[in-house]
């Protein structure tokens, strides 16, 4: 089979290689991959790829071999999955605890756009507490997570202000339910009950200053790739007793959250924002664009099996 | 009357000046000050004192004039108070909502050691949640707050590890109930349910790494005077979902917390750790020692009225 492997070259970070099909563990199903979606965080791992790195966490396709332990769906079932690695390939082994069955109404492209960003959005909103009637601020909103959070939080009754780099990106977020769109965090009109922050650097302290007293900032990323500096005395000018929670979405099993996401898509409550769909022979160029934030929402690559 | 005013000189940060007695607001009692206690944070304000700064927040003495609005204790009553300013003087005006009556068993020196550090300790422990049966880590433990937190948390059933600069300082904390004494935060044997952190700088990220997943760090000071740098990706190696809460003790009324502290001292449950008692003519030298952390626990200055 063919898979994409890292090259270490910034301008062309992956290339095709021939490989044996993966040998699944007893609790893993073997999937014929029809579509996969790279995440911006994964592109960072390609800067200086560790030896043997097989990227790829978000896949959709069809089971070709059920897990040997009898768990999970049988051959021929359409699924979406979130394996720890190896998804950018014709075949991938996926733990059955991190699979969900796809109904006819959810195609592989939309399904592949769900796992990492969608699970992050669900778990982030759980960390934020009930959104009903609360004022939320979301930074770095134009990526995959941002669109999912916006649609789900607005539907749940939050009054959401989103921060995006450009007005064009804000239009779609407004259509999904954002009440306000601003282009830098300093311009957001607080106070907010909760801030969902993913840019880091100097924006973090600014975002903290937008909270109400006792408010919560959930820190889920550092898109600027710049650490945040927090000055205790500087924060004395911020609202009293604010809390910062460091958040990372990870933690299997992912199956239950994938089932939720699939159901929301099927019932028209969640609309994956897919800024680019391309053949997987174009993956290198798509990764560069994703990294440089030239893609709004998700990028999805399709294999020959999708045709 | 005489009061101490800032000089702006590091080696002799205050000097006596003649002044009129303060004119109380309607809700303020006029107090003849017998003892006052400076706090290390107040010494920082003396670096570049703003014009007209009248330092002094922790006082004990006797009411000479009841508040004009009829609130608070009457003349002759012994009290401890936490005014916003002006306590390093023969007379101070103190809002009656931030006064507590002193019983005979609590002398002015111990009483003056209570307000800022004791209120901070009470409110910090409230922010930390119930300590019973939980593992707590306290950094920068050899100051006034550290001794109060140690005694109260240990009495409430916490298993407390304290960080102090030297073994000598740790002995007293062990006597007050600390289970473990270490001399740098990296040496603390986690994981902890709660970290109470007051040093800042590089210690903050180290302290976060000592939490259990989902644990809470309450950040209540920056004794190193160095901001903390938090790297989102670096924290991915820390326990999952840790929370940092920025804490500052301030918020009147202080009277109820002062009453609690006085009661605890009277009943032998709280023992102010007083590393230095001196005549207020020595205040400048005491402030320098406090700032350079040469005093364990609290420093208290006494006026002529105490004799």
XYZ file of C-alpha atoms in Angstrom:
614
model
C 0.000 0.000 0.000
C 0.965 3.667 -0.134
C 1.292 6.011 2.798
C 2.523 9.555 3.334
C 5.741 9.901 5.314
C 7.527 13.011 6.598
C 10.395 14.472 4.598
C 11.587 17.135 7.049
C 11.344 19.684 4.220
C 9.207 22.724 5.019
C 8.036 23.321 1.440
C 7.041 19.679 0.853
C 6.618 18.125 4.281
C 5.370 14.676 3.165
C 5.829 12.309 0.240
C 4.407 8.941 -0.806
C 6.179 5.749 0.209
C 5.377 2.085 -0.280
C 4.689 0.200 2.919
C 3.141 -3.010 4.184
C -0.415 -2.791 5.398
C -0.473 -2.173 9.153
C -0.888 -5.227 11.378
C -3.740 -4.393 13.772
C -3.552 -5.060 17.506
C -6.298 -7.389 18.777
C -8.553 -4.420 19.638
C -7.999 -2.637 16.332
C -10.023 -2.781 13.145
C -8.309 -2.418 9.780
C -9.817 0.452 7.800
C -9.590 1.242 4.099
C -9.134 5.014 4.294
C -11.328 7.097 2.007
C -10.622 10.519 3.501
C -8.379 11.988 6.142
C -7.949 15.435 7.667
C -4.663 16.899 8.894
C -4.616 19.209 11.914
C -2.456 22.282 12.314
C -0.842 20.801 15.420
C 0.212 17.811 13.359
C 1.974 20.081 10.868
C 4.222 21.286 13.735
C 5.370 17.703 14.305
C 6.616 17.668 10.704
C 9.175 20.438 11.391
C 11.667 18.014 12.828
C 9.909 14.664 12.484
C 11.076 12.005 14.903
C 12.327 8.875 13.142
C 9.494 6.592 12.128
C 6.739 9.193 12.610
C 3.580 8.048 10.811
C 1.213 11.002 10.968
C -2.564 10.907 10.708
C -5.223 10.905 13.429
C -8.481 11.712 11.635
C -9.809 9.163 9.158
C -13.025 8.004 7.544
C -13.471 4.894 5.422
C -14.683 1.323 5.498
C -13.787 -1.578 7.769
C -11.966 -4.301 5.835
C -11.200 -6.479 8.850
C -12.982 -6.526 12.193
C -10.869 -6.384 15.367
C -9.590 -9.826 16.354
C -11.125 -9.502 19.827
C -14.575 -9.263 18.235
C -15.158 -5.664 19.301
C -16.355 -2.938 16.937
C -18.060 -3.026 13.558
C -17.641 -5.775 10.984
C -16.267 -5.708 7.433
C -17.943 -3.298 5.032
C -19.149 -0.893 7.742
C -18.530 2.763 7.043
C -16.750 4.414 9.985
C -14.963 7.489 11.259
C -11.993 7.010 13.588
C -9.342 8.724 15.647
C -6.254 6.477 15.740
C -3.090 7.666 17.499
C -1.105 7.593 14.250
C -0.859 6.273 10.704
C -3.989 7.750 9.175
C -2.418 9.283 6.068
C -2.357 5.971 4.236
C -4.474 3.609 2.156
C -5.086 1.447 5.229
C -5.048 2.314 8.913
C -5.431 0.309 12.111
C -7.882 2.021 14.481
C -8.725 0.969 18.065
C -12.400 0.069 18.183
C -12.872 2.273 21.263
C -12.104 5.233 19.002
C -14.435 4.413 16.097
C -18.003 5.417 15.288
C -20.305 3.983 12.609
C -21.348 6.364 9.821
C -24.957 6.511 8.612
C -25.667 6.923 4.894
C -26.336 10.630 5.353
C -22.795 11.461 6.481
C -20.189 11.260 3.725
C -16.537 10.424 4.296
C -15.285 13.941 3.649
C -17.442 15.514 6.345
C -16.775 12.585 8.648
C -12.997 12.906 8.314
C -13.305 16.564 9.312
C -14.782 15.591 12.676
C -12.424 13.775 15.027
C -9.699 15.939 16.574
C -11.392 19.304 16.098
C -14.862 18.046 16.972
C -13.795 16.079 20.032
C -11.796 19.125 21.168
C -14.872 21.320 20.762
C -17.098 18.930 22.737
C -14.605 18.505 25.569
C -13.758 22.205 25.613
C -17.419 23.094 26.026
C -17.716 20.561 28.832
C -14.703 22.180 30.546
C -16.361 25.584 30.117
C -19.526 24.542 31.924
C -23.072 25.146 30.796
C -23.100 27.819 28.081
C -26.792 28.717 28.398
C -27.153 32.443 28.863
C -23.458 32.991 29.421
C -21.091 35.302 27.605
C -18.248 33.435 25.892
C -15.161 34.776 24.118
C -13.417 32.500 21.618
C -9.994 33.453 20.226
C -8.412 31.960 17.113
C -11.898 31.130 15.947
C -11.393 30.538 12.235
C -9.933 27.029 12.488
C -11.721 23.723 12.706
C -12.291 23.867 16.453
C -13.535 27.451 16.232
C -16.356 26.629 13.833
C -17.529 23.642 15.849
C -17.429 25.551 19.139
C -19.298 28.479 17.617
C -22.152 26.394 16.268
C -22.531 24.245 19.385
C -22.189 27.066 21.926
C -24.603 29.351 20.089
C -27.141 26.533 19.789
C -26.841 25.923 23.519
C -27.718 29.512 24.341
C -24.349 31.218 24.731
C -23.759 34.795 23.661
C -20.543 34.292 21.773
C -17.896 36.803 20.701
C -15.307 35.382 18.302
C -11.867 36.685 17.360
C -10.778 36.104 13.755
C -7.990 37.589 11.679
C -10.202 38.895 8.871
C -13.815 39.978 8.248
C -14.241 37.279 5.576
C -13.608 34.572 8.141
C -16.009 36.190 10.526
C -18.980 35.999 8.153
C -19.293 32.255 8.343
C -18.934 32.301 12.131
C -21.708 34.863 12.339
C -23.902 32.592 10.192
C -23.159 29.746 12.602
C -24.365 31.864 15.513
C -21.602 34.157 16.741
C -23.139 37.321 18.222
C -20.052 39.477 17.705
C -16.975 39.201 15.515
C -13.819 41.152 16.332
C -10.364 40.998 14.801
C -8.214 41.267 17.889
C -8.837 40.134 21.426
C -8.268 43.630 22.825
C -11.332 44.800 20.867
C -13.693 42.292 22.488
C -16.364 43.936 24.609
C -16.273 42.155 27.967
C -16.745 41.107 30.606
C -17.106 37.421 29.713
C -18.014 34.470 31.890
C -15.657 32.197 29.968
C -12.797 32.746 27.528
C -11.695 29.902 25.256
C -8.135 30.864 24.293
C -5.886 29.184 21.757
C -3.391 31.802 20.612
C -1.009 32.248 23.564
C 1.743 34.860 23.599
C 0.681 38.340 24.711
C -2.969 37.598 23.900
C -3.369 35.377 26.947
C -3.007 38.163 29.506
C -5.285 40.402 27.427
C -7.875 37.652 27.298
C -7.700 37.196 31.086
C -8.437 40.899 31.511
C -11.726 40.392 29.630
C -13.171 37.995 32.213
C -15.673 38.886 34.867
C -14.462 38.485 38.459
C -14.228 34.783 39.176
C -14.391 33.985 35.455
C -12.697 31.068 33.715
C -10.179 31.046 30.874
C -9.699 27.663 29.232
C -6.331 27.656 27.477
C -6.394 25.096 24.696
C -3.665 26.144 22.286
C -0.798 28.421 21.374
C -1.299 29.220 17.691
C 1.242 32.045 17.861
C 3.771 29.463 19.088
C 4.868 32.063 21.656
C 4.728 31.258 25.377
C 2.623 33.517 27.556
C 4.152 35.740 30.210
C 1.999 36.310 33.262
C 2.970 39.004 35.729
C 1.303 38.530 39.097
C 1.292 42.251 39.786
C 0.080 43.094 36.282
C -2.845 40.734 36.785
C -3.889 42.676 39.885
C -5.523 45.031 37.378
C -7.533 42.098 36.020
C -10.841 40.986 37.472
C -10.549 39.391 40.869
C -10.023 35.684 41.231
C -9.822 34.724 37.587
C -8.930 31.129 36.778
C -6.837 29.724 33.950
C -7.289 26.085 33.068
C -4.772 24.342 30.839
C -6.705 22.100 28.470
C -5.706 19.419 26.023
C -8.395 17.352 24.391
C -6.573 14.032 24.486
C -7.761 10.924 26.286
C -9.196 7.754 24.742
C -11.794 6.350 24.290
C -12.943 8.694 21.569
C -15.803 6.543 20.269
C -18.591 8.075 22.386
C -17.683 11.630 21.368
C -17.386 10.563 17.728
C -20.870 9.052 17.934
C -22.182 12.350 19.283
C -20.528 14.312 16.491
C -21.850 11.982 13.797
C -25.363 12.225 15.205
C -25.174 16.029 15.264
C -24.050 16.116 11.633
C -26.718 13.625 10.588
C -29.478 15.634 12.247
C -28.317 18.926 10.750
C -27.100 20.419 14.025
C -23.408 20.516 13.163
C -21.934 21.658 9.862
C -18.277 20.842 9.341
C -16.601 23.889 7.812
C -14.400 22.469 5.104
C -12.186 25.080 3.485
C -10.369 22.694 1.176
C -10.957 19.243 -0.321
C -8.165 17.791 -2.449
C -6.755 14.504 -3.669
C -4.231 13.096 -1.271
C -1.521 13.520 -3.910
C -1.815 17.242 -3.019
C -1.321 16.682 0.728
C 2.077 18.425 0.915
C 0.710 21.676 -0.545
C -2.371 21.511 1.686
C -0.206 21.048 4.778
C 1.772 24.172 3.909
C -1.430 26.179 3.480
C -2.886 24.798 6.704
C 0.217 25.699 8.609
C 0.255 29.218 7.174
C -3.429 29.555 8.090
C -4.574 29.998 4.516
C -7.423 27.498 4.991
C -10.620 28.385 6.823
C -11.937 25.516 8.895
C -10.820 22.022 7.952
C -8.856 20.587 5.029
C -9.737 17.074 3.857
C -7.767 14.798 1.552
C -9.395 11.947 -0.340
C -7.851 8.700 -1.554
C -8.648 6.499 -4.535
C -11.048 4.541 -2.301
C -13.339 7.562 -2.125
C -14.070 7.458 -5.845
C 1.099 63.763 66.083
C 3.951 61.863 64.465
C 3.717 59.533 61.499
C 6.159 57.689 59.265
C 6.386 58.932 55.694
C 8.312 57.510 52.711
C 11.706 58.958 51.826
C 12.316 57.126 48.539
C 15.704 56.031 49.932
C 16.306 52.267 49.867
C 18.523 52.185 52.969
C 16.150 54.257 55.104
C 12.764 54.033 53.402
C 10.731 55.985 56.024
C 11.257 58.821 58.483
C 9.195 60.586 61.150
C 7.173 63.659 60.232
C 4.800 65.866 62.178
C 1.221 65.767 60.943
C -2.305 66.622 61.986
C -4.387 63.784 63.392
C -6.417 62.191 60.599
C -10.008 63.407 60.194
C -12.171 60.260 60.117
C -14.924 59.707 57.579
C -18.375 59.183 59.170
C -17.915 55.396 59.132
C -14.391 55.502 60.574
C -13.229 55.249 64.170
C -10.131 57.123 65.297
C -7.592 54.723 66.818
C -4.596 55.436 69.039
C -2.084 53.036 67.489
C -0.141 50.841 69.898
C 1.391 48.443 67.369
C 1.542 48.064 63.621
C 2.964 45.464 61.262
C 4.446 46.198 57.832
C 4.016 43.692 55.007
C 6.624 42.831 52.401
C 4.294 43.978 49.623
C 4.127 47.384 51.281
C 7.911 47.670 51.196
C 7.737 47.417 47.383
C 5.512 50.511 47.316
C 8.314 52.412 49.025
C 10.689 51.921 46.075
C 9.189 54.818 44.185
C 6.531 56.123 46.547
C 3.723 58.022 44.904
C 3.315 61.555 46.253
C 1.372 61.630 49.478
C 1.632 57.862 50.144
C 0.785 57.162 53.778
C 1.642 53.500 54.326
C 0.226 51.219 56.975
C -2.583 48.682 56.798
C -2.227 46.543 59.924
C -2.817 48.229 63.281
C -3.815 47.435 66.840
C -4.651 49.965 69.537
C -7.503 51.657 71.333
C -10.490 53.580 70.026
C -10.283 57.255 70.997
C -13.351 58.398 69.039
C -16.247 56.228 67.855
C -17.350 56.548 64.227
C -19.705 59.481 63.723
C -22.352 57.228 62.174
C -22.565 55.314 65.456
C -21.131 52.083 64.014
C -18.333 50.133 65.638
C -16.893 50.103 69.143
C -16.846 53.068 71.483
C -13.958 54.961 73.074
C -11.511 52.926 75.142
C -12.190 49.661 73.319
C -9.111 47.693 72.292
C -9.226 46.800 68.602
C -7.335 45.419 65.633
C -7.949 46.975 62.220
C -7.099 46.855 58.549
C -7.376 50.408 57.147
C -6.462 51.089 53.506
C -3.624 53.422 54.538
C -2.087 55.574 57.247
C -1.416 52.972 59.926
C 2.218 53.844 60.610
C 1.295 56.765 62.852
C 0.240 57.663 66.384
C -3.407 57.867 65.271
C -5.176 56.166 62.406
C -8.715 56.360 60.997
C -10.124 52.865 60.416
C -13.454 51.969 58.753
C -15.593 50.202 61.322
C -16.349 47.404 58.809
C -12.647 46.512 59.029
C -12.241 46.461 62.809
C -12.515 43.701 65.407
C -12.625 44.017 69.181
C -9.705 42.509 71.121
C -10.279 40.446 74.261
C -7.874 40.819 77.199
C -6.053 37.658 76.233
C -4.814 39.010 72.905
C -2.131 41.673 73.212
C -1.562 44.441 70.671
C 1.639 42.983 69.278
C 0.056 39.667 68.318
C -3.063 41.462 67.143
C -1.112 43.786 64.820
C 0.488 40.716 63.239
C -2.907 39.428 62.139
C -4.664 41.517 59.484
C -3.160 41.300 55.999
C -1.341 37.979 56.434
C -4.123 36.357 58.444
C -6.946 37.497 56.176
C -4.898 36.319 53.194
C -4.465 32.908 54.816
C -8.185 32.548 55.584
C -9.286 33.602 52.117
C -6.574 31.536 50.439
C -7.738 28.422 52.246
C -11.313 29.173 51.216
C -10.161 29.449 47.601
C -8.343 26.125 47.965
C -11.475 24.281 49.054
C -11.778 21.905 51.973
C -8.300 20.827 53.102
C -9.403 17.719 55.005
C -7.439 14.718 53.821
C -5.955 16.542 50.868
C -2.333 16.993 49.915
C -1.294 20.660 49.819
C 1.965 22.236 48.674
C 2.820 25.723 49.962
C 5.713 27.682 48.444
C 7.393 30.702 50.024
C 6.198 29.376 53.361
C 8.413 31.241 55.815
C 6.566 34.581 55.715
C 3.576 35.669 57.707
C 1.021 34.077 55.409
C 2.983 30.822 55.315
C 2.872 30.302 59.064
C -0.843 31.043 59.300
C -1.694 28.769 56.354
C 0.433 25.962 57.767
C -1.190 25.995 61.177
C -4.761 26.328 59.879
C -4.429 23.795 57.050
C -2.740 21.182 59.235
C -5.389 21.617 61.923
C -8.076 21.116 59.282
C -6.648 17.783 58.221
C -4.440 18.639 55.261
C -1.194 16.824 54.562
C 1.002 19.818 53.946
C 4.396 20.091 52.241
C 6.074 23.482 52.657
C 8.903 25.066 50.702
C 11.294 27.281 52.688
C 14.704 28.668 51.897
C 16.484 27.161 54.910
C 16.135 24.259 57.364
C 15.955 26.684 60.324
C 12.797 28.218 58.913
C 11.327 24.819 58.323
C 11.536 23.743 61.961
C 8.864 26.108 63.155
C 6.610 25.173 60.251
C 7.011 21.527 61.152
C 6.046 22.347 64.732
C 2.939 24.095 63.407
C 1.943 20.942 61.532
C 3.758 20.738 58.186
C 4.224 17.100 57.228
C 7.199 17.732 54.946
C 9.678 20.564 54.557
C 11.675 20.993 51.363
C 13.957 23.791 50.230
C 12.994 24.058 46.586
C 9.726 23.376 44.863
C 11.315 20.870 42.481
C 12.100 18.663 45.486
C 8.481 18.421 46.631
C 7.100 14.892 46.397
C 3.804 15.179 44.516
C 1.232 14.829 43.265
C -0.728 17.436 45.221
C -4.406 18.283 45.166
C -3.684 21.969 45.662
C -0.599 24.158 45.348
C -0.516 27.558 47.060
C 2.150 29.458 45.143
C 3.614 32.868 45.964
C 7.055 32.982 44.371
C 6.391 33.327 40.622
C 9.163 33.243 38.053
C 10.269 29.785 36.920
C 8.840 28.185 40.062
C 5.273 28.575 38.861
C 5.560 26.083 35.996
C 7.444 23.661 38.270
C 4.699 23.962 40.861
C 2.030 23.255 38.223
C 3.858 20.058 37.310
C 3.429 18.851 40.915
C -0.383 18.828 40.749
C -2.541 15.792 40.251
C -4.636 15.776 37.062
C -7.393 18.312 37.506
C -5.578 19.888 40.462
C -5.647 23.544 41.444
C -2.814 26.040 41.808
C -3.741 29.217 43.655
C -1.253 31.924 42.703
C -1.133 34.526 45.444
C 2.200 36.274 45.058
C 5.413 36.792 43.160
C 8.116 37.026 45.827
C 10.865 36.642 43.217
C 9.402 39.709 41.483
C 9.875 37.809 38.212
C 6.877 37.162 35.929
C 6.087 33.560 35.100
C 6.413 32.192 31.586
C 3.933 29.484 30.675
C 4.453 27.494 27.507
C 1.293 25.738 26.370
C 3.242 22.913 24.781
C 5.579 22.590 27.758
C 2.552 22.202 30.009
C 1.369 19.239 27.932
C 3.873 17.291 30.041
C 2.061 18.464 33.189
C -0.935 16.659 34.644
C -4.053 16.937 32.556
C -6.472 19.797 33.070
C -4.634 21.682 35.770
C -6.080 25.015 36.832
C -4.319 28.204 37.884
C -6.290 30.735 39.874
C -4.954 34.252 40.323
C -5.634 35.289 43.895
C -5.390 38.562 45.750
C -6.764 38.779 49.246
C -8.245 42.259 48.984
C -11.901 43.139 49.411
C -13.528 44.910 52.366
C -15.211 44.362 54.778
C -12.385 42.772 56.742
C -14.096 42.828 60.138
C -15.595 39.317 60.005
C -12.267 37.721 59.079
C -10.485 39.747 61.758
C -13.009 38.485 64.320
C -12.268 34.923 63.249
C -8.521 35.459 63.547
C -8.821 37.046 66.988
C -10.989 34.180 68.204
C -8.496 31.621 66.923
C -5.628 33.385 68.718
C -7.648 33.725 71.923
C -8.523 30.027 71.932
C -4.960 28.922 71.257
C -5.623 27.667 67.730
C -3.513 30.258 65.916
C -0.048 31.392 66.937
C 1.232 34.479 65.159
C 4.871 33.894 64.253
C 6.598 37.138 65.142
C 10.218 37.225 64.085
C 10.899 40.788 65.238
C 9.381 43.268 67.687
C 10.925 46.735 67.803
C 10.154 50.317 68.731
C 8.707 52.213 65.814
C 11.773 54.473 65.784
C 13.501 51.402 64.243
C 10.915 50.982 61.472
C 13.290 51.902 58.632
C 15.779 49.181 59.579
C 13.005 46.628 60.064
C 11.579 47.419 56.612
C 14.964 46.778 55.013
C 15.269 43.436 56.817
C 11.698 42.485 55.884
C 12.301 43.291 52.269
C 15.531 41.275 52.218
C 13.667 38.376 53.843
C 15.795 38.412 56.971
C 12.732 38.158 59.228
C 10.832 34.917 59.742
C 7.100 35.463 59.990
C 5.888 38.904 60.964
C 7.646 42.074 62.180
C 5.770 44.317 64.618
C 6.582 47.881 65.623
C 5.278 49.392 68.859
C 4.578 53.034 69.668
C 4.755 54.951 72.936
C 1.080 54.106 73.496
C 1.987 50.441 73.954
C 4.003 51.137 77.067
